[in-house]
Coordinates of C-alpha atoms and ligand atoms in Angstrom, one line a residue:
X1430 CA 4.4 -134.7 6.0
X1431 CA 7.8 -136.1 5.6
X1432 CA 6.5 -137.4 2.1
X1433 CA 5.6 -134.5 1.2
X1434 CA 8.5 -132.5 1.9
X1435 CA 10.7 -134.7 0.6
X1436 CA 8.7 -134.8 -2.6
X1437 CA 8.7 -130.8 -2.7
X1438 CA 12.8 -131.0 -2.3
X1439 CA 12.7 -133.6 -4.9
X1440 CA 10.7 -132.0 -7.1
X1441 CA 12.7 -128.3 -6.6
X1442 CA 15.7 -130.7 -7.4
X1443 CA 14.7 -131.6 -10.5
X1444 CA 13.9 -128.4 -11.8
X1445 CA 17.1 -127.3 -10.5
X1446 CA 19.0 -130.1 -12.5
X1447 CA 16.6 -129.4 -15.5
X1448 CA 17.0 -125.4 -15.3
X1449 CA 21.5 -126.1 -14.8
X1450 CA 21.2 -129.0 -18.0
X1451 CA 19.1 -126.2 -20.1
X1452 CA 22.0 -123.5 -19.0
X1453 CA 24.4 -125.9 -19.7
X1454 CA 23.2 -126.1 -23.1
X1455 CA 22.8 -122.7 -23.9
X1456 CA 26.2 -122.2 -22.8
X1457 CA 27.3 -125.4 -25.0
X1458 CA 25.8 -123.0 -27.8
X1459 CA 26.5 -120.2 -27.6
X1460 CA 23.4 -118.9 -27.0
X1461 CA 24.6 -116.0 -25.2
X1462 CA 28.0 -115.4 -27.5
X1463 CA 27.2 -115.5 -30.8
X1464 CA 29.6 -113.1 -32.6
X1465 CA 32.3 -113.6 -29.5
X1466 CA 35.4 -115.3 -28.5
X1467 CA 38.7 -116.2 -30.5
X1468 CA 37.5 -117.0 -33.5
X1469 CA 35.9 -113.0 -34.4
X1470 CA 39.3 -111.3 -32.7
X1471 CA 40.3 -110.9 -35.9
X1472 CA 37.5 -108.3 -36.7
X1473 CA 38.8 -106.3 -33.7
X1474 CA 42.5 -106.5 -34.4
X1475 CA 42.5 -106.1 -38.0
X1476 CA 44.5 -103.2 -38.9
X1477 CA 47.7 -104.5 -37.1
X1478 CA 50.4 -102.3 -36.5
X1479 CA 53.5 -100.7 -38.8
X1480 CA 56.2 -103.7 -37.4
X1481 CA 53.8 -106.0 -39.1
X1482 CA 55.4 -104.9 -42.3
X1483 CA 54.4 -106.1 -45.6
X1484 CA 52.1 -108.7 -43.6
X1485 CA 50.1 -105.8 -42.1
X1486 CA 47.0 -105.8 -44.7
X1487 CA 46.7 -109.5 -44.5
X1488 CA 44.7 -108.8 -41.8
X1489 CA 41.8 -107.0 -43.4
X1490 CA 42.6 -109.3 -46.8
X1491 CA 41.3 -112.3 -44.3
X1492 CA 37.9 -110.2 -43.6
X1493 CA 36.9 -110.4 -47.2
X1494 CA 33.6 -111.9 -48.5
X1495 CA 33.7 -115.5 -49.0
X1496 CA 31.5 -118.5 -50.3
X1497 CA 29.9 -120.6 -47.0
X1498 CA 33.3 -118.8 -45.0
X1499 CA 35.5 -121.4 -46.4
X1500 CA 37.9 -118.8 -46.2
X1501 CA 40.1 -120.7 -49.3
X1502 CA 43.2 -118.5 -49.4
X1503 CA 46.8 -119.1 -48.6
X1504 CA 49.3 -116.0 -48.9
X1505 CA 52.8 -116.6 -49.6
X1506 CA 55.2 -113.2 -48.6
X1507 CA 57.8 -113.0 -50.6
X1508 CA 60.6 -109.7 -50.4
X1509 CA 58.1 -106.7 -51.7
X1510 CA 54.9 -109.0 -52.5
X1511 CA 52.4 -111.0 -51.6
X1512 CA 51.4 -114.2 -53.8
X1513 CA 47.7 -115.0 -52.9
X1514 CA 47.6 -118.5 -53.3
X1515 CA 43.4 -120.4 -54.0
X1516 CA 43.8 -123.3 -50.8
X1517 CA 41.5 -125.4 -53.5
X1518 CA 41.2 -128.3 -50.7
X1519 CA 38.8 -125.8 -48.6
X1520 CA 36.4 -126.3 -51.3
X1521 CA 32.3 -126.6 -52.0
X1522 CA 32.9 -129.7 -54.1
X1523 CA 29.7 -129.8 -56.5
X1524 CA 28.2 -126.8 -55.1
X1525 CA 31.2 -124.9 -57.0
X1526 CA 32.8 -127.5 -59.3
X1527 CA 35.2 -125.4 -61.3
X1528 CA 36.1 -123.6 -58.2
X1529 CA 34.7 -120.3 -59.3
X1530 CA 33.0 -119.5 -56.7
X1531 CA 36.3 -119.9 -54.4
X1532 CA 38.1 -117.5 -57.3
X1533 CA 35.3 -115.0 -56.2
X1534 CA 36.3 -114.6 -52.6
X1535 CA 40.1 -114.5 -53.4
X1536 CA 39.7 -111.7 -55.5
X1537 CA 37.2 -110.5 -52.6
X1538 CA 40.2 -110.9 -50.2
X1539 CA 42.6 -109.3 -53.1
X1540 CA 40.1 -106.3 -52.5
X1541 CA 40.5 -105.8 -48.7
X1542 CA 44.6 -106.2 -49.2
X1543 CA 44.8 -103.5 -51.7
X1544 CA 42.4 -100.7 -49.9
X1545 CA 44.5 -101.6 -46.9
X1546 CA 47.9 -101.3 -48.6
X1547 CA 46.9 -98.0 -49.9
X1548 CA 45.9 -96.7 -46.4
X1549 CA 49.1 -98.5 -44.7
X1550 CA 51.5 -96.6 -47.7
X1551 CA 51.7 -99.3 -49.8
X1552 CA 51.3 -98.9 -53.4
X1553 CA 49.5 -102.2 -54.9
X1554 CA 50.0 -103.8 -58.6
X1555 CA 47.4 -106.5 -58.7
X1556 CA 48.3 -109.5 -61.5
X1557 CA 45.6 -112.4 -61.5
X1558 CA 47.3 -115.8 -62.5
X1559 CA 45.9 -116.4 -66.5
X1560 CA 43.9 -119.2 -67.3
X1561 CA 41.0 -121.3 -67.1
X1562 CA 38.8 -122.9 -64.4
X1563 CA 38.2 -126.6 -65.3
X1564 CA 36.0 -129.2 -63.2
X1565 CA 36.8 -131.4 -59.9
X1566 CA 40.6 -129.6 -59.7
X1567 CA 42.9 -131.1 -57.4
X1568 CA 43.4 -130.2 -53.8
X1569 CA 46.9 -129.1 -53.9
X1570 CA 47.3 -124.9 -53.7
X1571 CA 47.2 -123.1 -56.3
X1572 CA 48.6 -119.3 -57.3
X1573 CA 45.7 -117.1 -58.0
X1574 CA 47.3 -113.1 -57.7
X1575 CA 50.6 -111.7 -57.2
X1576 CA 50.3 -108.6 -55.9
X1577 CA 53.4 -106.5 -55.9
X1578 CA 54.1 -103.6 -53.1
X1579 CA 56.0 -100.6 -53.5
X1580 CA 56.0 -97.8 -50.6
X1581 CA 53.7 -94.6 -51.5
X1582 CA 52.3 -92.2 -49.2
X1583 CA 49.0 -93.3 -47.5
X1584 CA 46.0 -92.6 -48.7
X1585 CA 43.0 -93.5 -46.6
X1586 CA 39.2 -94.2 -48.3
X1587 CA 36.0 -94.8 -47.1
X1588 CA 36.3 -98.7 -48.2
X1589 CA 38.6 -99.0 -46.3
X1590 CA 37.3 -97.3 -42.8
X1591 CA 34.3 -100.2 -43.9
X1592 CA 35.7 -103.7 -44.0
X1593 CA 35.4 -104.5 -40.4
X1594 CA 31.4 -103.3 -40.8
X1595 CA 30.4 -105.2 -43.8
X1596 CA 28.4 -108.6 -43.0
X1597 CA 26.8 -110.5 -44.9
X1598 CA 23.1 -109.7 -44.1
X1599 CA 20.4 -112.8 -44.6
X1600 CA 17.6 -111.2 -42.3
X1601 CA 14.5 -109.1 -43.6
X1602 CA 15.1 -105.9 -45.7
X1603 CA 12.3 -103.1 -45.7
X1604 CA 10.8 -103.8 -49.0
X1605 CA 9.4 -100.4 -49.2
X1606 CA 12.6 -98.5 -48.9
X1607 CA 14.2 -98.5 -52.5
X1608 CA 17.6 -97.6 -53.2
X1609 CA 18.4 -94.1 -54.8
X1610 CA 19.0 -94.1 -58.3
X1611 CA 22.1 -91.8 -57.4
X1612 CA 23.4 -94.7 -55.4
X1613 CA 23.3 -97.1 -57.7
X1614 CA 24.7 -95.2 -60.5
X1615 CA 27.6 -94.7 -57.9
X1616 CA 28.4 -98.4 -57.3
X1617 CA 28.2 -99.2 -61.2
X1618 CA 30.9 -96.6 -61.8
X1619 CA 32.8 -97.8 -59.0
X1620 CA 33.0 -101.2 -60.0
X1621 CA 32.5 -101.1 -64.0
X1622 CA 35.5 -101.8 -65.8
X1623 CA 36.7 -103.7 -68.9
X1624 CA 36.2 -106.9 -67.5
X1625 CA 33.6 -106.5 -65.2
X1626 CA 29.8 -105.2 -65.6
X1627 CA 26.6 -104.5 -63.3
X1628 CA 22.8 -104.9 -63.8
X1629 CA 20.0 -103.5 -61.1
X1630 CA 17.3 -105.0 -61.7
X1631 CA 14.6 -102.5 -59.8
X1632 CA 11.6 -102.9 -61.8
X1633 CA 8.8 -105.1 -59.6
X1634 CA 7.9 -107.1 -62.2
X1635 CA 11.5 -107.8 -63.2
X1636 CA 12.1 -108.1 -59.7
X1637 CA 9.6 -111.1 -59.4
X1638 CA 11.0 -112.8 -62.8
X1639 CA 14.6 -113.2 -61.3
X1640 CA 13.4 -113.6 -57.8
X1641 CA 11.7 -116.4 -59.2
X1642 CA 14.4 -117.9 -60.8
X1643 CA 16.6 -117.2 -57.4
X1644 CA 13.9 -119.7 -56.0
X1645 CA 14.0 -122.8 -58.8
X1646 CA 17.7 -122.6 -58.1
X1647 CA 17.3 -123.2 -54.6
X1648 CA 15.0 -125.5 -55.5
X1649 CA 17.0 -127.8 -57.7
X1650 CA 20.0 -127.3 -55.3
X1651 CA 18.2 -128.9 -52.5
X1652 CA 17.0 -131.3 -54.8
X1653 CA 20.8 -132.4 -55.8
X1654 CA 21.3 -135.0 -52.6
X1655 CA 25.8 -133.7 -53.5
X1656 CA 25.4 -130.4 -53.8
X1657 CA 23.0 -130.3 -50.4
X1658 CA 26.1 -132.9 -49.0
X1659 CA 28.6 -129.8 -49.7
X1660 CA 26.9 -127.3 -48.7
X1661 CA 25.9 -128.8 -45.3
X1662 CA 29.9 -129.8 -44.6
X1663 CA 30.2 -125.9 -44.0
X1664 CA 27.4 -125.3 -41.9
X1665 CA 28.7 -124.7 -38.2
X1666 CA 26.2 -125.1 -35.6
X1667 CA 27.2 -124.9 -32.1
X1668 CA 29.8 -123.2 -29.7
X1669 CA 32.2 -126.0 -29.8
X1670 CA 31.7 -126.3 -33.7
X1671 CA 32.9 -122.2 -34.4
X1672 CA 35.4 -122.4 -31.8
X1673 CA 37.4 -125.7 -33.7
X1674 CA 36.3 -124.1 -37.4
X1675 CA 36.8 -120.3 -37.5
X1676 CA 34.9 -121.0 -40.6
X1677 CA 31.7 -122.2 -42.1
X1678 CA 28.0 -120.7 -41.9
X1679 CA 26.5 -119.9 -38.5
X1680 CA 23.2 -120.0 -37.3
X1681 CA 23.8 -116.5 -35.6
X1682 CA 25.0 -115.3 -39.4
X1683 CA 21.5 -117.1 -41.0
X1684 CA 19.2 -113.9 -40.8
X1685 CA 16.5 -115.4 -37.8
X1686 CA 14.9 -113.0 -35.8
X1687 CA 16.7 -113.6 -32.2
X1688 CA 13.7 -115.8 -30.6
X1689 CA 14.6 -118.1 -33.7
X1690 CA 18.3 -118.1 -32.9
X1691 CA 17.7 -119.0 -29.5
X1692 CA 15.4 -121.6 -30.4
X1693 CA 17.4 -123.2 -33.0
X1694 CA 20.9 -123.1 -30.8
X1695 CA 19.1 -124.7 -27.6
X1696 CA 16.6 -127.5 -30.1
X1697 CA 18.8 -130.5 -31.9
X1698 CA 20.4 -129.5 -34.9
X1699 CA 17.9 -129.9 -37.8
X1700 CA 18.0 -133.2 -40.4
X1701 CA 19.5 -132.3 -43.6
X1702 CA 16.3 -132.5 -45.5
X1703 CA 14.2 -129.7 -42.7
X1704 CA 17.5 -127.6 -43.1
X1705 CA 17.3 -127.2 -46.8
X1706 CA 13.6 -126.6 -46.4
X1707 CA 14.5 -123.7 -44.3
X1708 CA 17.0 -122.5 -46.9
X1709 CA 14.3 -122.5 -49.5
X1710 CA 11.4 -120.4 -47.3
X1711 CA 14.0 -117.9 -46.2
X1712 CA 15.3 -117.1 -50.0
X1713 CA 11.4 -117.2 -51.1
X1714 CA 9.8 -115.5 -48.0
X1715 CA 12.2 -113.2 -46.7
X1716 CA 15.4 -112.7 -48.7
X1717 CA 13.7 -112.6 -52.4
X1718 CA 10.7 -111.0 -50.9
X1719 CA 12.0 -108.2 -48.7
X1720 CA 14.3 -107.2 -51.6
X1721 CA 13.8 -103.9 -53.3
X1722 CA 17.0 -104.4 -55.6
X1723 CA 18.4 -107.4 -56.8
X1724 CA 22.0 -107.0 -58.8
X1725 CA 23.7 -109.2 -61.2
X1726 CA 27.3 -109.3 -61.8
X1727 CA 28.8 -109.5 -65.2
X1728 CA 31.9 -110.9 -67.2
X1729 CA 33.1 -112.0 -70.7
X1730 CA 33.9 -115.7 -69.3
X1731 CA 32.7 -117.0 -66.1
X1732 CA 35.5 -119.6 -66.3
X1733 CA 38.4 -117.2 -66.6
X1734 CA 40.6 -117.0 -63.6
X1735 CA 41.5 -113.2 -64.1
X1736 CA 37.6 -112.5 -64.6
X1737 CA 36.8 -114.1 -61.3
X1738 CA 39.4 -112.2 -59.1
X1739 CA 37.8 -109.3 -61.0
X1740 CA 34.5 -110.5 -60.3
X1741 CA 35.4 -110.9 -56.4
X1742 CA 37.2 -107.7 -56.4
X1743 CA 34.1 -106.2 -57.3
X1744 CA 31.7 -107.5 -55.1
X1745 CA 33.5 -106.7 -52.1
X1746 CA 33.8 -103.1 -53.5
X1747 CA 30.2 -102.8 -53.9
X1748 CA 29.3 -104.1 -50.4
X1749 CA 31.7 -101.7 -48.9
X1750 CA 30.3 -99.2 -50.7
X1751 CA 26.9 -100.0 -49.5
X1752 CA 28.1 -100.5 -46.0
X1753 CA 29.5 -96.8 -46.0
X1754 CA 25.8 -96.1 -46.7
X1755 CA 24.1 -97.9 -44.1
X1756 CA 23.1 -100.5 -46.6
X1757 CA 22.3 -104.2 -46.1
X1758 CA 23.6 -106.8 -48.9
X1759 CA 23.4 -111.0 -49.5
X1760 CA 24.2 -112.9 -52.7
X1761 CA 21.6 -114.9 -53.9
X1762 CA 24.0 -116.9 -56.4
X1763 CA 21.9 -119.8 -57.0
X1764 CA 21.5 -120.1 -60.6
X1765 CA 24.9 -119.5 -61.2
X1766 CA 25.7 -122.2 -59.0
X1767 CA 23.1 -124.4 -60.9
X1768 CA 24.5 -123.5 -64.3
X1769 CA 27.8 -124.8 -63.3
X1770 CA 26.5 -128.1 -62.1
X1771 CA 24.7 -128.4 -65.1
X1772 CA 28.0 -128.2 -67.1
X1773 CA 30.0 -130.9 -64.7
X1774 CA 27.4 -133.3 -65.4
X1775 CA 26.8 -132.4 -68.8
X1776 CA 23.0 -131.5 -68.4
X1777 CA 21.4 -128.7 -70.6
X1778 CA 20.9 -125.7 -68.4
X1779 CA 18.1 -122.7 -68.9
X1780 CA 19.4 -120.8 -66.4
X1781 CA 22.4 -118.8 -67.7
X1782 CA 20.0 -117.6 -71.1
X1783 CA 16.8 -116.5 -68.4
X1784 CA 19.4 -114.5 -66.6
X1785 CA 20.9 -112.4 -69.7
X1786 CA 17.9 -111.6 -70.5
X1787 CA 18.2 -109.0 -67.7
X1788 CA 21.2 -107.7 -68.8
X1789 CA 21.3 -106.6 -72.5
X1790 CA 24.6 -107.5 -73.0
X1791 CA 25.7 -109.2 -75.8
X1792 CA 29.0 -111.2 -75.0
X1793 CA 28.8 -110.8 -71.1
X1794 CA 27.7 -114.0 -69.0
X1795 CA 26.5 -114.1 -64.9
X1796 CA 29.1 -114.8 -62.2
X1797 CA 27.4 -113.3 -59.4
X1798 CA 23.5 -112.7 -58.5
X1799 CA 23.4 -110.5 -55.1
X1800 CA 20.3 -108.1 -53.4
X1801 CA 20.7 -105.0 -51.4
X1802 CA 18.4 -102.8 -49.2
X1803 CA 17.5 -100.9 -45.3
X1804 CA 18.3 -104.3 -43.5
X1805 CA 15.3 -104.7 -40.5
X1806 CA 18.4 -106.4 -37.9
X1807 CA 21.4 -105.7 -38.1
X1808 CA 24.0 -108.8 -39.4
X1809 CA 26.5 -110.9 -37.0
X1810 CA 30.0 -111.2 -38.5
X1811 CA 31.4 -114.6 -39.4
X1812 CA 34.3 -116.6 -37.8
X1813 CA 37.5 -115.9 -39.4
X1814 CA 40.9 -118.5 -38.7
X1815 CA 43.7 -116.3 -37.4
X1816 CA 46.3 -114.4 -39.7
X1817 CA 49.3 -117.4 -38.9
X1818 CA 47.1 -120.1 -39.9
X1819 CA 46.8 -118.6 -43.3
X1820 CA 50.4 -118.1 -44.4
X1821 CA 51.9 -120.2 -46.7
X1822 CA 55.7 -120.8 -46.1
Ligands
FMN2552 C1 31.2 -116.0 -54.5 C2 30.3 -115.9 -53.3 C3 29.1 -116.5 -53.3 C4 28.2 -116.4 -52.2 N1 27.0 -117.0 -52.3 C5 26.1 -116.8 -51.3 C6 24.8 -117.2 -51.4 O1 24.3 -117.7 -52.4 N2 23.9 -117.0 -50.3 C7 24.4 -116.4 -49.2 O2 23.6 -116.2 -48.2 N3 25.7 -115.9 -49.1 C8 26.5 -116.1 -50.1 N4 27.8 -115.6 -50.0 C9 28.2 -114.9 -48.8 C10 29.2 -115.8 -48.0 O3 28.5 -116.9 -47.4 C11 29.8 -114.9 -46.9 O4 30.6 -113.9 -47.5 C12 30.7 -115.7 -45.9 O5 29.9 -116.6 -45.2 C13 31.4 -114.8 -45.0 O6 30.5 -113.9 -44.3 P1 30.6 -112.4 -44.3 O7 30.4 -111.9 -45.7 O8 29.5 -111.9 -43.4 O9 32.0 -112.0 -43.8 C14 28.7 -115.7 -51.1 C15 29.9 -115.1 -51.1 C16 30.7 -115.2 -52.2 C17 32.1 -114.5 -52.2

């Protein structure tokens, strides 16, 4: 009898110990605050207040897209302007050797600063630094846009209202829910411009061609033992992990339905070689699949700095835009990413000519390769690092 009980006590014991060490590690994960804590304040507090001054739409400048949430910006305040500087050592080494990728998201965060200067009073004049992206750059900062600031009377916009809504979304899209043609027409003429261009690519067939292409990308990226390397340094996987960061790709931001976000918080982080198998079904199965637009962005020179903040400046347009409508969006920017590996190591690349064909444009070249759509979840924002960490003295 005495056996017995003890050996019923034992055995409640153990489950005890084995139910506290499974809490323990859902805590240790966050399993039950993804999206919370320090490191997302600043989506909460992100339009500041007037004794902020000229610093005041940093704040919603830091909320911008960005590649893997590297967040690679510096800004420098000067008397009536803001000098957004690239931080070029947050970098995705091959994944985005000339750095263009990281020229994207500054002129992404350029985007937030000027909608939120306009609603704050502040008139914006936007100069990109001239020049060229080259390969493997150095670490140390480097100017990217000055951004001068004169006072004006506010103006608010619907962008603007926007920016603390607009996540990337990786989940599920309702492939049968197509995107008016009045909507798109909108975004192009919101984002066309001199140095910037937009193709839709709606057509199912055409749809399937790209989608395709999206795929061997992914493919040949996984395949590329460095460029896997450098994407996986920004992959942030636990509690602990987001809380040190305030950067980096999350699972709660990877699109899973929440049984698979519990499930891959409270299992062992993956091996490199099952995560990038996971990367590939999810572009192929879900985010390709589900698509019922895909969208390619334009310009005369991938390579040219001024192009790129214009590029970035773009993309975060359109997303707000699509966000004002209830709209989900991801890139998909693959290929491009392949065709600039292909020119570090000198390899010939078939990418960029399959994409043009899309376009019909003589003379313009891919930066940027995106989908929208009626998202099936809802996304998680991303971690941000706090405004004082990212000024420059
Ligand atoms: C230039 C650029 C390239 C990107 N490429 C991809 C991509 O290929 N796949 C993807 O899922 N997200 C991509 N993103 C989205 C970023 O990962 C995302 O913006 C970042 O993690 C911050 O998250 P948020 O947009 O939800 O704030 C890209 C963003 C930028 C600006």
């Amino acid at each position: 009898m005495q056996t017995r009980r003890a050996l019923v006590i034992g055995g409640a014991g153990a489950a005890a110990l084995a139910l506290a060490g499974l809490g323990y590690r859902a805590w240790d994960r966050g399993v039950w605050s993804g999206g919370e804590g320090p490191a997302y304040s600043p989506w909460s507090d992100w339009k500041g207040k007037s004794a902020d001054g000229i610093k005041r739409p940093l704040r919603a400048a830091i909320l911008a897209a960005n590649p893997h949430d590297t967040q690679p910006w510096l800004f420098k305040i000067g008397e009536n302007a803001i000098t957004v500087f690239a931080d070029r050592a947050r970098n995705l080494g091959t994944f985005d050797p000339f750095r263009r990728e990281m020229h994207l998201g500054l002129g992404a965060a350029v985007e937030n600063l000027v909608l939120a200067a306009s609603a704050f009073g502040l008139a914006a004049e936007v100069v990109p630094t001239d020049g060229m992206l080259s390969p493997s750059p150095g670490d140390t900062p480097a100017p990217a846009a000055h951004v001068a600031l004169a006072p004006t009377r506010a103006a608010r916009d619907t962008l603007f209202d926007a920016i603390p809504n607009r996540h990337t979304n990786r989940g599920p899209y309702r492939a049968d829910q197509t995107i008016g043609r009045e909507s798109l027409r909108r975004y192009a003429d919101l984002i066309t411009s001199d140095a910037v261009r937009v193709v839709f690519v709606e057509d199912k067939h055409a749809r399937g061609e790209l989608g395709a292409l999206i795929v061997e990308a992914t493919d040949r990226i996984i395949g590329d033992p460095q460029m896997s390397a450098d994407s996986a340094r920004w992959l942030r996987t636990g509690r602990r992990d987001i809380a040190a960061h305030r950067d980096g790709v999350t699972i709660d931001t990877a699109g899973l339905s929440p049984l698979m976000t519990v499930a891959s918080k409270l299992l062992p982080d993956m091996d490199a070689k099952s995560a990038d198998g996971y990367w590939l079904s999810m572009t192929r199965d879900t985010q390709v699949l589900t698509a019922p637009v895909l969208g390619i962005l334009l310009v005369r020179d991938r390579l040219d700095m001024r192009g790129a903040i214009q590029a970035g400046r773009a993309w975060q347009r359109l997303h707000l835009a699509a966000t004002v409508e209830g709209l989900a969006a991801q890139p998909l920017n693959q290929p491009v990413e392949c065709i600039d590996r292909n020119a570090m190591v000198g390899k010939a690349d078939s990418f960029g000519a399959a994409i043009v064909k899309f376009a019909e444009a003589p003379g313009w070249e891919p930066t940027f390769i995106f989908r929208l759509g009626v998202a099936e979840r809802a996304a998680t924002p991303s971690p941000r690092r706090a405004l004082n960490e990212v000024l420059r003295t």
